[in-house]
Tab-separated table of C-alpha atoms in Angstrom:
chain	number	residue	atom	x	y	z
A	1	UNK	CA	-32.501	80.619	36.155
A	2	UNK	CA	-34.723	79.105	33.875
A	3	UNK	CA	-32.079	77.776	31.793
A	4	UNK	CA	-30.466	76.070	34.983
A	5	UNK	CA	-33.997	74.438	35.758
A	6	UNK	CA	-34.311	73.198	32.186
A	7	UNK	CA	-30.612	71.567	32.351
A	8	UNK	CA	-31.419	69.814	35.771
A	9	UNK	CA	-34.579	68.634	33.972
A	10	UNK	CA	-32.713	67.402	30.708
A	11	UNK	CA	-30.344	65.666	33.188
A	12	UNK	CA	-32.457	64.003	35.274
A	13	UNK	CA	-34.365	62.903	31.920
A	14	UNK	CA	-31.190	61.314	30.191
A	15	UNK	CA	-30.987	59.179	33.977
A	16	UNK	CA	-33.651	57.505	32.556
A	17	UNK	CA	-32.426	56.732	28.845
A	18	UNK	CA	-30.570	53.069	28.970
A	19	UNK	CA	-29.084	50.985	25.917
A	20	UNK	CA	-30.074	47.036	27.092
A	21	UNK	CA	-28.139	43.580	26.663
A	22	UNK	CA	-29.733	40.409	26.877
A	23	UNK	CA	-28.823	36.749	26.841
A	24	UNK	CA	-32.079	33.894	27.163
A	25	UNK	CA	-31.205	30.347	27.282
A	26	UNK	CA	-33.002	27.316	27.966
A	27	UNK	CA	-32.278	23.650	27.582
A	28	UNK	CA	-31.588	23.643	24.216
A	29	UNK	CA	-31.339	27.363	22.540
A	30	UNK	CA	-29.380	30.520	22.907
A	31	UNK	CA	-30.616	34.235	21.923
A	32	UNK	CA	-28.773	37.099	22.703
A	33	UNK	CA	-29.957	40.884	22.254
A	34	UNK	CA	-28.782	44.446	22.281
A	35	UNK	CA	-30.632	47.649	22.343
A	36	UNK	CA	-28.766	51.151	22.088
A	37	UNK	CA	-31.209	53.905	23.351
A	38	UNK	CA	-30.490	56.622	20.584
A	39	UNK	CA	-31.185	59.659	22.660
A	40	UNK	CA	-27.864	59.084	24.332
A	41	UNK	CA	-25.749	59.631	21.303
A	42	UNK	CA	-28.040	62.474	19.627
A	43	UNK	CA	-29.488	65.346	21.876
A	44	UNK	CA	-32.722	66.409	19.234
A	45	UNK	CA	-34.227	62.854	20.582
A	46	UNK	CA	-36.184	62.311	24.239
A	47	UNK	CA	-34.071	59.207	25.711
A	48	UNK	CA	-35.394	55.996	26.179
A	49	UNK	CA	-38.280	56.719	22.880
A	50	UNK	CA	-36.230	55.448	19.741
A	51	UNK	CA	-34.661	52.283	20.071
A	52	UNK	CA	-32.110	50.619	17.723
A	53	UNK	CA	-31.126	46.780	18.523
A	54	UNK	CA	-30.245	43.379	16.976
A	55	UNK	CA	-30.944	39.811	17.806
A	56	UNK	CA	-28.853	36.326	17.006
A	57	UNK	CA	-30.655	33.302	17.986
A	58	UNK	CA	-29.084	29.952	18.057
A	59	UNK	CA	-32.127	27.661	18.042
A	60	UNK	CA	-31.940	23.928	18.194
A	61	UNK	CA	-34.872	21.304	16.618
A	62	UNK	CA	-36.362	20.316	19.894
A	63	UNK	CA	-38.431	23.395	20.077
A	64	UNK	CA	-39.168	23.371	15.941
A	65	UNK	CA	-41.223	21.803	13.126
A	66	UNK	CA	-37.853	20.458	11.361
A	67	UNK	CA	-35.067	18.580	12.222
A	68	UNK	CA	-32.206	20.890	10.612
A	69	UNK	CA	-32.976	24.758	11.694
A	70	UNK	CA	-30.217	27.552	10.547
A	71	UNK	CA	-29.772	30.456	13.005
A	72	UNK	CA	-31.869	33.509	13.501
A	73	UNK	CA	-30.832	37.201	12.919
A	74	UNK	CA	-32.365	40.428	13.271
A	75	UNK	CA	-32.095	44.125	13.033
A	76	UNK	CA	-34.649	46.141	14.917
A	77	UNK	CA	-35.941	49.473	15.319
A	78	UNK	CA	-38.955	50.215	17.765
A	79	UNK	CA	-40.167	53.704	18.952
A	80	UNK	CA	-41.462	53.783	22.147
A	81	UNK	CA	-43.749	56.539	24.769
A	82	UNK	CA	-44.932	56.333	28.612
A	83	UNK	CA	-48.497	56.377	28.365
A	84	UNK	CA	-48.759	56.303	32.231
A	85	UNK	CA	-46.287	55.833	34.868
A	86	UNK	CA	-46.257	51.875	34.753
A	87	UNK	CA	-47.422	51.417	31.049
A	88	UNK	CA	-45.030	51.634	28.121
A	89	UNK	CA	-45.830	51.029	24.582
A	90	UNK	CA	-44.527	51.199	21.350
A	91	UNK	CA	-44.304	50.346	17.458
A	92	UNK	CA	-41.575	48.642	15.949
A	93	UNK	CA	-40.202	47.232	12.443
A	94	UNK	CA	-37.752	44.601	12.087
A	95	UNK	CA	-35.485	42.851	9.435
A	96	UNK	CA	-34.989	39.338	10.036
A	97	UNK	CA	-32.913	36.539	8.344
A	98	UNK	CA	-32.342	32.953	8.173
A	99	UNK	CA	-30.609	30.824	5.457
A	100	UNK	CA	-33.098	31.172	2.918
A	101	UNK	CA	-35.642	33.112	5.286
A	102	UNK	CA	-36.237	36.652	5.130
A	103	UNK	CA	-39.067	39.390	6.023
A	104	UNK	CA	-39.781	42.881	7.652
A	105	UNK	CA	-42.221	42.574	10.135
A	106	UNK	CA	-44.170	45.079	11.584
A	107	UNK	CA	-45.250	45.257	15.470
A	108	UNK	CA	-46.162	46.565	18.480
A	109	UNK	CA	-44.733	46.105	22.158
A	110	UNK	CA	-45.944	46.522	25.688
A	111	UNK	CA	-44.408	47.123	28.834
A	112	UNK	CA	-46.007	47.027	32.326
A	113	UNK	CA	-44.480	47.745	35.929
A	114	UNK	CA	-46.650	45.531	38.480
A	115	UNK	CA	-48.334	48.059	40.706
A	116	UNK	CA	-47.055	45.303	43.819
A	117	UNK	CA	-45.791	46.974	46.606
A	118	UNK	CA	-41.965	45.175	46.847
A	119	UNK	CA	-38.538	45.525	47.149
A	120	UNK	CA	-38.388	43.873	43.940
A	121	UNK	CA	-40.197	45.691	41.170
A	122	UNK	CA	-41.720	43.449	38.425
A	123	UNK	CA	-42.814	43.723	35.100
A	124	UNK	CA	-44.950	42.203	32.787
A	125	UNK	CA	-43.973	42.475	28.424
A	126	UNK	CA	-45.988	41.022	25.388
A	127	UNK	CA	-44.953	41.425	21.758
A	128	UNK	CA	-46.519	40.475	18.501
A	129	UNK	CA	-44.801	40.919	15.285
A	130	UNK	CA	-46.215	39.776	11.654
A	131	UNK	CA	-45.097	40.010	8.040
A	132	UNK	CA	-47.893	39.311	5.276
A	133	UNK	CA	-46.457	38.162	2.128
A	134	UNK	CA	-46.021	41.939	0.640
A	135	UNK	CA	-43.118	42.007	3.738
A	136	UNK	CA	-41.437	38.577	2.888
A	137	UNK	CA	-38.493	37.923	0.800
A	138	UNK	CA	-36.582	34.993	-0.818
A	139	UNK	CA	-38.472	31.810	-0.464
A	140	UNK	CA	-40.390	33.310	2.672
A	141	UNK	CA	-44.592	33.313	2.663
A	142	UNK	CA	-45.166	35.116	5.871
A	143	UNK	CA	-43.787	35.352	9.670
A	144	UNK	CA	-45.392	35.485	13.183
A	145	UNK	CA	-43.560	35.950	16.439
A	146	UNK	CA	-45.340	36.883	19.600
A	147	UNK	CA	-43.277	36.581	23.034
A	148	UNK	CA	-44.608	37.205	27.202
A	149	UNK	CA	-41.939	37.920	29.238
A	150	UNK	CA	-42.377	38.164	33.601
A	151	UNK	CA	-38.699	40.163	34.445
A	152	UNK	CA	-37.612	41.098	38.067
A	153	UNK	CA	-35.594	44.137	38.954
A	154	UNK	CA	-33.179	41.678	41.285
A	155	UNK	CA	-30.178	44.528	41.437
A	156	UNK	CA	-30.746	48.480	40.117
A	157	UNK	CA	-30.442	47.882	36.336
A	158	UNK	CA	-29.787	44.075	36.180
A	159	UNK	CA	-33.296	41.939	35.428
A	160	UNK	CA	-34.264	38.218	35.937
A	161	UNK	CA	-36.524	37.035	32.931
A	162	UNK	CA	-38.738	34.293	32.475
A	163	UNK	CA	-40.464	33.950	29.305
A	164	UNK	CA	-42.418	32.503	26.376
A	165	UNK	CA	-41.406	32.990	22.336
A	166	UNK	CA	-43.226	31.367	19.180
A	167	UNK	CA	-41.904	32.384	15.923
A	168	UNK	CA	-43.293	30.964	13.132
A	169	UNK	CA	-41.318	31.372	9.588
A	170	UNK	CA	-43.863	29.993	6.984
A	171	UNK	CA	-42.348	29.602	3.293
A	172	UNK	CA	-44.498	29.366	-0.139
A	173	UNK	CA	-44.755	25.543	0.182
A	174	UNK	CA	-44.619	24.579	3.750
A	175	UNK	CA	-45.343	26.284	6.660
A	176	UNK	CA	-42.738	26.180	9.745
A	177	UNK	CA	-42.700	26.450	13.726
A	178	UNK	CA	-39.308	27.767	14.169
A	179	UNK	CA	-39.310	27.894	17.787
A	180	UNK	CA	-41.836	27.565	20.303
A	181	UNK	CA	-40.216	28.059	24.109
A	182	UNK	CA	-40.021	28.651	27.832
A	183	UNK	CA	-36.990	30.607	28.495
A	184	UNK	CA	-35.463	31.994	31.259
A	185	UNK	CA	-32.525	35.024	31.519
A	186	UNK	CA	-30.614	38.108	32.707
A	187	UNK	CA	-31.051	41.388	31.068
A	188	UNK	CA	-29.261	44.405	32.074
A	189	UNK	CA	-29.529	48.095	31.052
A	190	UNK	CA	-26.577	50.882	30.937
């Protein structure tokens, strides 16, 4: 008995566990995004808490310091826990690369559902990343990238996003806005 109640829990935990794809656009730049949730492919690991993804972002010189900007890449990792029922938070690291750009900053993330009572549940995400120069590489000084993001739950799984990113990729001799943005998107999770 108590190992068919502790099955029907496990199962109705891994409902919950979701690997997420994203594409943001506005008028001028392009970033796409995947996450895979890693307690779906390894059963020692609560779903939805470790978090493995990767970023490409095709940004254009209207939103920048510079009139010739290279294209974005990262690798991410971010762990992740339900402090309450609405409130998610969580720590992350990430690698990130542009031509002669590189750095490992460290972060935290936050995730909150609108308590709004709605057929459309909304949610409100902030994250702030930085490297100091001990976490920069190549010709790179430090980085900065904080993001706010309002998403809407328009179909089960499937988000609207609007949001804001500044990432800021100083070097030793100059220091660079590499995009600064409004954005808008559709994220979905499976």
């Amino acid at each position: 008995m108590l190992k068919k109640i502790s099955l029907s829990a496990l199962c109705a935990i891994s409902a919950f566990a979701m690997h997420s794809a994203e594409v943001n656009v506005n008028n001028s730049d392009l970033e796409l995004s995947a996450k895979l949730d890693m307690g779906q492919f390894n059963d020692s690991i609560e779903p939805d808490t470790i978090l493995l993804g990767a970023k490409y972002l095709k940004a254009d010189e209207k939103h920048s310091d510079v009139n010739s900007i290279d294209d974005y890449q990262e690798l991410n990792f971010l762990m992740q826990r339900g402090v309450s029922t609405n409130l998610k938070v969580g720590l992350g690291l990430k690698i990130n690369h542009t031509k002669d750009f590189a750095s490992a900053p460290l972060g935290a993330e936050v995730t909150y559902k609108l308590p709004v009572t709605s057929s459309v549940p909304f949610y409100v995400g902030g994250a702030v990343y930085a490297a100091p120069e001990v976490l920069s590489f190549d010709r790179a000084d430090s980085f900065l990238e904080y993001r706010v993001t309002i998403e809407a739950e328009a179909i089960k799984n499937g988000f609207l996003t609007v949001g804001y990113r500044h990432i800021d990729t100083n070097y030793d001799n100059v220091d660079i806005e590499y995009n600064d943005s409004v954005y808008f998107g559709l994220k979905f999770l499976f």
